[in-house]
Every structure is written in structure tokens, then in C-alpha cells.
GROMACS .gro file of C-alpha atoms in nm:
model
  308
    1MET     CA    1   0.000   0.000   0.000
    2GLY     CA    2   0.199   0.289  -0.132
    3PRO     CA    3   0.177   0.661  -0.071
    4SER     CA    4  -0.074   0.882  -0.248
    5VAL     CA    5  -0.011   0.960  -0.612
    6GLN     CA    6   0.171   1.290  -0.609
    7GLY     CA    7   0.312   1.557  -0.836
    8SER     CA    8   0.236   1.559  -1.206
    9GLU     CA    9   0.203   1.180  -1.243
   10ARG     CA   10  -0.151   1.091  -1.341
   11SER     CA   11  -0.326   0.761  -1.289
   12VAL     CA   12  -0.607   0.530  -1.391
   13VAL     CA   13  -0.810   0.487  -1.074
   14THR     CA   14  -1.069   0.239  -0.962
   15LEU     CA   15  -1.240   0.269  -0.627
   16GLY     CA   16  -1.473   0.077  -0.403
   17VAL     CA   17  -1.475  -0.116  -0.078
   18TYR     CA   18  -1.371  -0.425  -0.276
   19ASP     CA   19  -1.437  -0.661   0.014
   20GLY     CA   20  -1.379  -1.009  -0.124
   21VAL     CA   21  -1.224  -0.897  -0.453
   22HIS     CA   22  -1.477  -1.131  -0.617
   23ARG     CA   23  -1.519  -1.206  -0.987
   24GLY     CA   24  -1.724  -0.890  -1.042
   25HIS     CA   25  -1.456  -0.679  -0.876
   26GLN     CA   26  -1.192  -0.858  -1.079
   27ARG     CA   27  -1.352  -0.742  -1.407
   28VAL     CA   28  -1.331  -0.380  -1.291
   29ILE     CA   29  -0.971  -0.416  -1.173
   30GLU     CA   30  -0.863  -0.591  -1.494
   31ARG     CA   31  -1.015  -0.312  -1.704
   32THR     CA   32  -0.833  -0.056  -1.488
   33VAL     CA   33  -0.501  -0.233  -1.540
   34ALA     CA   34  -0.560  -0.262  -1.917
   35LEU     CA   35  -0.635   0.110  -1.950
   36ALA     CA   36  -0.331   0.200  -1.741
   37ARG     CA   37  -0.107  -0.010  -1.963
   38GLU     CA   38  -0.258   0.137  -2.283
   39ARG     CA   39  -0.197   0.493  -2.161
   40GLY     CA   40   0.135   0.437  -1.991
   41LEU     CA   41  -0.007   0.548  -1.655
   42ARG     CA   42  -0.011   0.399  -1.307
   43GLY     CA   43  -0.307   0.180  -1.218
   44VAL     CA   44  -0.436   0.264  -0.870
   45ALA     CA   45  -0.698   0.071  -0.672
   46VAL     CA   46  -0.864   0.267  -0.392
   47THR     CA   47  -1.025   0.086  -0.103
   48PHE     CA   48  -1.190   0.227   0.208
   49GLU     CA   49  -1.119   0.141   0.570
   50PRO     CA   50  -1.311   0.099   0.793
   51HIS     CA   51  -1.615  -0.031   0.607
   52PRO     CA   52  -1.846   0.264   0.524
   53ASP     CA   53  -2.148   0.089   0.679
   54GLU     CA   54  -1.980   0.084   1.019
   55VAL     CA   55  -1.912   0.457   1.003
   56VAL     CA   56  -2.252   0.564   0.874
   57ARG     CA   57  -2.451   0.312   1.083
   58PRO     CA   58  -2.238   0.203   1.380
   59GLY     CA   59  -2.297  -0.159   1.474
   60SER     CA   60  -2.392  -0.261   1.118
   61HIS     CA   61  -2.048  -0.376   1.004
   62PRO     CA   62  -2.103  -0.660   0.754
   63PRO     CA   63  -1.894  -0.976   0.792
   64ARG     CA   64  -1.556  -0.927   0.623
   65LEU     CA   65  -1.474  -1.150   0.329
   66THR     CA   66  -1.114  -1.028   0.331
   67SER     CA   67  -0.888  -0.850   0.576
   68LEU     CA   68  -0.734  -0.524   0.458
   69ARG     CA   69  -0.397  -0.699   0.418
   70ARG     CA   70  -0.549  -0.978   0.209
   71ARG     CA   71  -0.754  -0.733   0.003
   72ALA     CA   72  -0.439  -0.539  -0.087
   73GLU     CA   73  -0.261  -0.863  -0.172
   74LEU     CA   74  -0.539  -0.971  -0.408
   75LEU     CA   75  -0.564  -0.630  -0.574
   76THR     CA   76  -0.190  -0.619  -0.629
   77GLY     CA   77  -0.203  -0.971  -0.768
   78LEU     CA   78  -0.443  -0.848  -1.037
   79GLY     CA   79  -0.179  -0.608  -1.163
   80VAL     CA   80  -0.244  -0.266  -1.010
   81ASP     CA   81   0.066  -0.060  -0.939
   82GLU     CA   82  -0.062   0.080  -0.611
   83VAL     CA   83  -0.330   0.016  -0.351
   84GLU     CA   84  -0.443   0.339  -0.188
   85VAL     CA   85  -0.630   0.306   0.144
   86VAL     CA   86  -0.863   0.597   0.210
   87GLU     CA   87  -0.978   0.634   0.569
   88PHE     CA   88  -1.356   0.642   0.566
   89THR     CA   89  -1.477   0.897   0.821
   90LEU     CA   90  -1.804   1.071   0.896
   91GLY     CA   91  -1.657   1.380   0.733
   92LEU     CA   92  -1.586   1.189   0.415
   93SER     CA   93  -1.935   1.037   0.417
   94ARG     CA   94  -2.083   1.387   0.429
   95GLN     CA   95  -1.887   1.520   0.133
   96SER     CA   96  -2.089   1.611  -0.171
   97PRO     CA   97  -2.011   1.419  -0.491
   98ASP     CA   98  -1.846   1.733  -0.627
   99ASP     CA   99  -1.619   1.774  -0.323
  100PHE     CA  100  -1.525   1.405  -0.335
  101ALA     CA  101  -1.441   1.420  -0.704
  102GLN     CA  102  -1.226   1.727  -0.654
  103SER     CA  103  -1.044   1.640  -0.331
  104ILE     CA  104  -0.995   1.265  -0.375
  105LEU     CA  105  -0.999   1.192  -0.746
  106ALA     CA  106  -0.862   1.509  -0.903
  107GLU     CA  107  -0.625   1.641  -0.635
  108ARG     CA  108  -0.516   1.342  -0.426
  109LEU     CA  109  -0.507   1.075  -0.697
  110ARG     CA  110  -0.448   1.287  -1.008
  111ALA     CA  111  -0.698   1.070  -1.197
  112ALA     CA  112  -0.692   1.070  -1.576
  113VAL     CA  113  -0.950   0.788  -1.594
  114VAL     CA  114  -1.181   0.653  -1.323
  115VAL     CA  115  -1.314   0.299  -1.363
  116VAL     CA  116  -1.609   0.184  -1.150
  117GLY     CA  117  -1.876  -0.082  -1.147
  118GLU     CA  118  -2.199   0.036  -1.306
  119ASP     CA  119  -2.373   0.033  -0.965
  120PHE     CA  120  -2.112   0.259  -0.803
  121VAL     CA  121  -2.248   0.528  -0.568
  122PHE     CA  122  -2.059   0.792  -0.371
  123GLY     CA  123  -2.097   1.117  -0.184
  124HIS     CA  124  -2.337   1.223   0.092
  125LYS     CA  125  -2.625   0.976   0.127
  126ALA     CA  126  -2.498   0.796  -0.186
  127SER     CA  127  -2.625   1.084  -0.396
  128GLY     CA  128  -2.367   1.036  -0.671
  129ASP     CA  129  -2.365   0.761  -0.934
  130ALA     CA  130  -2.171   0.676  -1.249
  131GLU     CA  131  -2.355   0.936  -1.459
  132ILE     CA  132  -2.292   1.212  -1.208
  133LEU     CA  133  -1.930   1.100  -1.192
  134ARG     CA  134  -1.904   1.140  -1.570
  135THR     CA  135  -2.034   1.496  -1.544
  136LEU     CA  136  -1.785   1.573  -1.267
  137GLY     CA  137  -1.509   1.418  -1.476
  138GLU     CA  138  -1.572   1.677  -1.746
  139LYS     CA  139  -1.535   1.946  -1.480
  140TYR     CA  140  -1.219   1.805  -1.321
  141ASP     CA  141  -1.052   1.661  -1.630
  142PHE     CA  142  -1.089   1.285  -1.594
  143ALA     CA  143  -1.274   1.029  -1.804
  144VAL     CA  144  -1.511   0.774  -1.652
  145GLU     CA  145  -1.580   0.415  -1.753
  146ALA     CA  146  -1.852   0.205  -1.587
  147VAL     CA  147  -1.803  -0.171  -1.614
  148PRO     CA  148  -2.117  -0.391  -1.640
  149LEU     CA  149  -2.194  -0.615  -1.344
  150LEU     CA  150  -2.194  -0.993  -1.335
  151ASP     CA  151  -2.533  -1.144  -1.249
  152ASP     CA  152  -2.578  -1.252  -0.887
  153ILE     CA  153  -2.220  -1.177  -0.790
  154SER     CA  154  -2.182  -0.933  -0.503
  155SER     CA  155  -2.016  -0.926  -0.164
  156THR     CA  156  -2.364  -0.940  -0.006
  157SER     CA  157  -2.463  -1.252  -0.201
  158ILE     CA  158  -2.135  -1.423  -0.108
  159ARG     CA  159  -2.188  -1.345   0.261
  160GLY     CA  160  -2.532  -1.501   0.229
  161ARG     CA  161  -2.392  -1.820   0.077
  162LEU     CA  162  -2.134  -1.847   0.353
  163ALA     CA  163  -2.398  -1.797   0.622
  164GLU     CA  164  -2.573  -2.103   0.474
  165GLY     CA  165  -2.252  -2.304   0.465
  166ASP     CA  166  -2.254  -2.309   0.085
  167VAL     CA  167  -1.882  -2.259   0.041
  168GLU     CA  168  -1.893  -2.409  -0.308
  169SER     CA  169  -2.120  -2.130  -0.439
  170ALA     CA  170  -1.909  -1.874  -0.255
  171ARG     CA  171  -1.600  -2.015  -0.426
  172ASP     CA  172  -1.764  -1.985  -0.768
  173ARG     CA  173  -1.844  -1.618  -0.705
  174LEU     CA  174  -1.507  -1.535  -0.553
  175GLY     CA  175  -1.309  -1.720  -0.817
  176ARG     CA  176  -1.116  -1.898  -0.539
  177PRO     CA  177  -1.197  -2.071  -0.208
  178HIS     CA  178  -1.315  -1.847   0.074
  179ARG     CA  179  -1.052  -1.811   0.345
  180VAL     CA  180  -1.042  -1.692   0.702
  181GLU     CA  181  -0.721  -1.593   0.876
  182GLY     CA  182  -0.603  -1.557   1.231
  183VAL     CA  183  -0.351  -1.652   1.494
  184VAL     CA  184  -0.342  -2.004   1.635
  185VAL     CA  185  -0.422  -1.998   2.006
  186ARG     CA  186  -0.449  -2.263   2.274
  187GLY     CA  187  -0.786  -2.432   2.291
  188TYR     CA  188  -0.915  -2.726   2.491
  189GLN     CA  189  -0.672  -2.964   2.309
  190ARG     CA  190  -0.948  -3.224   2.276
  191GLY     CA  191  -0.849  -3.289   1.917
  192ARG     CA  192  -0.498  -3.381   2.029
  193GLN     CA  193  -0.643  -3.616   2.291
  194LEU     CA  194  -0.851  -3.783   2.020
  195GLY     CA  195  -0.552  -3.824   1.787
  196PHE     CA  196  -0.638  -3.533   1.557
  197PRO     CA  197  -0.453  -3.222   1.680
  198THR     CA  198  -0.626  -2.911   1.552
  199ALA     CA  199  -0.516  -2.551   1.514
  200ASN     CA  200  -0.761  -2.328   1.700
  201VAL     CA  201  -0.774  -2.012   1.485
  202GLU     CA  202  -0.861  -1.685   1.657
  203THR     CA  203  -1.019  -1.477   1.379
  204PRO     CA  204  -1.051  -1.096   1.390
  205PRO     CA  205  -1.387  -0.931   1.467
  206HIS     CA  206  -1.642  -0.923   1.183
  207THR     CA  207  -1.479  -1.213   0.996
  208ALA     CA  208  -1.719  -1.387   0.754
  209ILE     CA  209  -1.711  -1.739   0.898
  210PRO     CA  210  -1.917  -2.008   0.724
  211ALA     CA  211  -2.210  -2.171   0.901
  212ASP     CA  212  -2.141  -2.424   1.173
  213GLY     CA  213  -2.033  -2.759   1.033
  214VAL     CA  214  -1.742  -2.968   0.914
  215TYR     CA  215  -1.560  -2.878   0.595
  216ALA     CA  216  -1.283  -3.001   0.369
  217GLY     CA  217  -1.019  -2.748   0.274
  218TRP     CA  218  -0.665  -2.636   0.333
  219MET     CA  219  -0.456  -2.463   0.597
  220GLU     CA  220  -0.160  -2.242   0.506
  221CYS     CA  221   0.093  -2.059   0.719
  222VAL     CA  222   0.100  -1.692   0.619
  223PRO     CA  223   0.393  -1.485   0.745
  224VAL     CA  224   0.295  -1.146   0.886
  225ALA     CA  225   0.498  -0.886   1.073
  226ASN     CA  226   0.579  -0.944   1.441
  227LEU     CA  227   0.459  -1.306   1.448
  228PRO     CA  228   0.655  -1.633   1.425
  229ALA     CA  229   0.735  -1.732   1.066
  230LEU     CA  230   0.734  -2.107   1.131
  231TYR     CA  231   0.631  -2.317   0.829
  232ALA     CA  232   0.605  -1.997   0.620
  233GLY     CA  233   0.421  -2.069   0.297
  234GLU     CA  234   0.353  -2.435   0.380
  235ARG     CA  235   0.005  -2.557   0.289
  236TRP     CA  236  -0.174  -2.876   0.391
  237PRO     CA  237  -0.511  -3.039   0.318
  238ALA     CA  238  -0.722  -2.991   0.629
  239ALA     CA  239  -1.045  -3.106   0.788
  240ILE     CA  240  -1.210  -2.798   0.937
  241SER     CA  241  -1.465  -2.769   1.215
  242VAL     CA  242  -1.668  -2.451   1.267
  243GLY     CA  243  -1.894  -2.395   1.564
  244THR     CA  244  -1.945  -2.517   1.916
  245ASN     CA  245  -1.871  -2.885   1.952
  246PRO     CA  246  -2.210  -3.039   2.049
  247THR     CA  247  -2.043  -3.342   2.209
  248PHE     CA  248  -1.868  -3.121   2.464
  249GLU     CA  249  -2.075  -2.863   2.654
  250GLY     CA  250  -1.965  -2.508   2.724
  251VAL     CA  251  -1.743  -2.473   2.417
  252PRO     CA  252  -1.746  -2.128   2.246
  253ARG     CA  253  -1.775  -2.097   1.867
  254THR     CA  254  -1.441  -2.172   1.706
  255VAL     CA  255  -1.264  -2.241   1.376
  256GLU     CA  256  -1.039  -2.545   1.411
  257ALA     CA  257  -0.834  -2.709   1.138
  258TYR     CA  258  -0.661  -3.047   1.140
  259ALA     CA  259  -0.375  -3.069   0.888
  260LEU     CA  260  -0.406  -3.420   0.752
  261ASP     CA  261  -0.142  -3.664   0.874
  262ARG     CA  262   0.049  -3.394   1.063
  263ASP     CA  263   0.071  -3.445   1.438
  264ASP     CA  264   0.412  -3.276   1.463
  265LEU     CA  265   0.314  -2.914   1.399
  266GLU     CA  266   0.372  -2.648   1.666
  267LEU     CA  267   0.152  -2.365   1.544
  268TYR     CA  268   0.079  -2.160   1.857
  269GLY     CA  269   0.125  -1.792   1.779
  270VAL     CA  270   0.151  -1.855   1.404
  271HIS     CA  271  -0.074  -1.667   1.158
  272VAL     CA  272  -0.262  -1.913   0.937
  273ALA     CA  273  -0.516  -1.902   0.658
  274VAL     CA  274  -0.794  -2.163   0.643
  275GLU     CA  275  -0.960  -2.216   0.305
  276PHE     CA  276  -1.295  -2.391   0.255
  277ALA     CA  277  -1.338  -2.630  -0.038
  278ALA     CA  278  -1.662  -2.813   0.049
  279ARG     CA  279  -1.905  -2.869   0.334
  280LEU     CA  280  -1.905  -3.226   0.458
  281ARG     CA  281  -2.182  -3.218   0.717
  282GLY     CA  282  -2.348  -3.022   0.993
  283ASN     CA  283  -2.246  -3.048   1.356
  284THR     CA  284  -2.381  -3.350   1.539
  285ARG     CA  285  -2.387  -3.458   1.901
  286PHE     CA  286  -2.233  -3.804   1.937
  287GLU     CA  287  -2.336  -4.046   2.207
  288SER     CA  288  -1.982  -4.167   2.266
  289ILE     CA  289  -1.622  -4.062   2.208
  290GLU     CA  290  -1.576  -4.374   1.996
  291ALA     CA  291  -1.857  -4.269   1.761
  292LEU     CA  292  -1.704  -3.922   1.734
  293ILE     CA  293  -1.364  -4.067   1.645
  294ASP     CA  294  -1.520  -4.292   1.379
  295GLN     CA  295  -1.687  -3.987   1.224
  296ILE     CA  296  -1.363  -3.787   1.231
  297HIS     CA  297  -1.193  -4.069   1.042
  298ALA     CA  298  -1.471  -4.051   0.781
  299ASP     CA  299  -1.433  -3.670   0.762
  300VAL     CA  300  -1.058  -3.706   0.711
  301ASP     CA  301  -1.111  -3.961   0.433
  302ALA     CA  302  -1.362  -3.731   0.261
  303THR     CA  303  -1.123  -3.438   0.295
  304ARG     CA  304  -0.843  -3.642   0.138
  305ARG     CA  305  -1.062  -3.723  -0.163
  306LEU     CA  306  -1.180  -3.364  -0.212
  307THR     CA  307  -0.842  -3.196  -0.175
  308GLY     CA  308  -0.618  -3.456  -0.336
   0.00000   0.00000   0.00000
């Protein structure tokens, strides 16, 4: 995430919250990058932090599909030269479309072209849209291109699929498996006692966690600043449990991942990413520990087939 575009250098800019960087977002970003290359300008993706909903309506923060760090990583991976994070404040939310176009797009970002999704809104009470932006572009010397949307692909629809546990549909809309990230913390260590040591992942607030259940997927160690870099970049197929374990009472909602065939990992304090490939089943209360272990073996076998 570089500094603001400064001086005489102009840019092709796209802007939005871009939570998830899903397939619809990707079309907008790819068009931005193509225009930047054609014109020999820098391609800049603008994202807002915190989420505008939380600022305008405190307490309404939608579940996050991506952390800010992951969002920037995905945007950069699509080819933009710079990711610009604009702090979303009440003051910014109350700016008129004209003030926003002048202060952010024309002066701060030196935009030559602005690329947005065709449903883009901005300014006080979302009073600006793509057509108003075009008019303001004539005033402040930038062109505007609105990219058509993809049917039924939005951050809201993806959150809905995840809330139902439909990680396959979420994957189709994202263009990759949904992932959650966090630091591995000490849990009850029941998995270790059962022969399946799990990483108990402490996710940040507002993380979009799929519905309670058991999933097949992967776990990857992601190096971040100021945390141990053990196993950096290593990735393993994993059986994943989300929720409160019904067999054991008094257990808070957790995300736990068992890296298949690895009982030698020491992951406490390590930042990991857990990716969801498929939902295997809902959570069930088992009448005995033996029945639970039999089911875990079946879950591991299913995970091996789906991730092999």
C-alpha cells in the first residue's frame, strides 16, 4: 500500500470497498489495469477502511470476506501498481459528490480515468452515481468508464452463501476458495487427545465465517509482521470444524483445522489461513467418544478425496 499519487504523475483509478475482490470486482480491476497499460499510466486501486457501513450506521459492520492486508494482496495480484487506502470517516461520508471528485480523485489521486462498477455510488447519502461522476469528470478533467456487473455476484450474495454453509457457491463467485485468517491460540486440546490435533484459529472481529459444520479445505501458514514465521508458505489439506462442539458442553464458537497426517506441527502464535473447499456435514452430538472418532476418520477420508 503505497503513498498517495503525487506531483504531475496521473493515474487510472478504480475505487470501491472491494471486500472479497470477487469475480465482479476482478472485471473492474482488470479493465483498470488494461487502460493503465494502454496509456502508460499507473493503475491505482482505492479501497476504504473501515467499512463505510460501520461509520454511517455504527454496529452494522457486515462480515468481512477479506482483511485489509489480504484485500491489498489480491488487488496487487491483479496487476495494479498501487493500492491506496482511504480512511472512511463521517466527514468523508458527508462530502458532496463534487467535493469528493475534486479532493480525492482530481487532487489526491491525479486521476486521468476513473473505472467503476456500473452500480457505483458515492458522496453524501450515496447521492452520486456513475452518470454524475461522468459529469464531474468533465469538470475536473478525468474520463469515466462504468463496467457492467456480473449477475448474482456481489459481496452481499457471497456473505449469504457463507452464512448457509454453501462454500462451493461462494468459491464460484469469488473465483477462489473463501478463506479466514487468524492466529493459532491454545484451545481445549481435545483434538490432540482424540488423535487429531487441531489448530484453533482466533479470527478478527467481523470475519465472515461459514455456518457451523465440518468442511474439507486447506490450511496455510502466512507470514505477517511481528509473528513467528514457522512453516512460512507451507500448505496442507485440512479437515475444518466450525462452531461449538455439540459433544462437549460449554465450548465457544471456534474455527479449528486439522492438517491431515500432521501431528508434529507447533503452530501456537503462528498466523494461518484456512480455506474452505466443500461442506461435509453439519455439527452432530455423538453419544460416545468412539462414535465421534469414527466420524472424524470418515471426515478425514472425505477431505483427502476432495483436496487430493
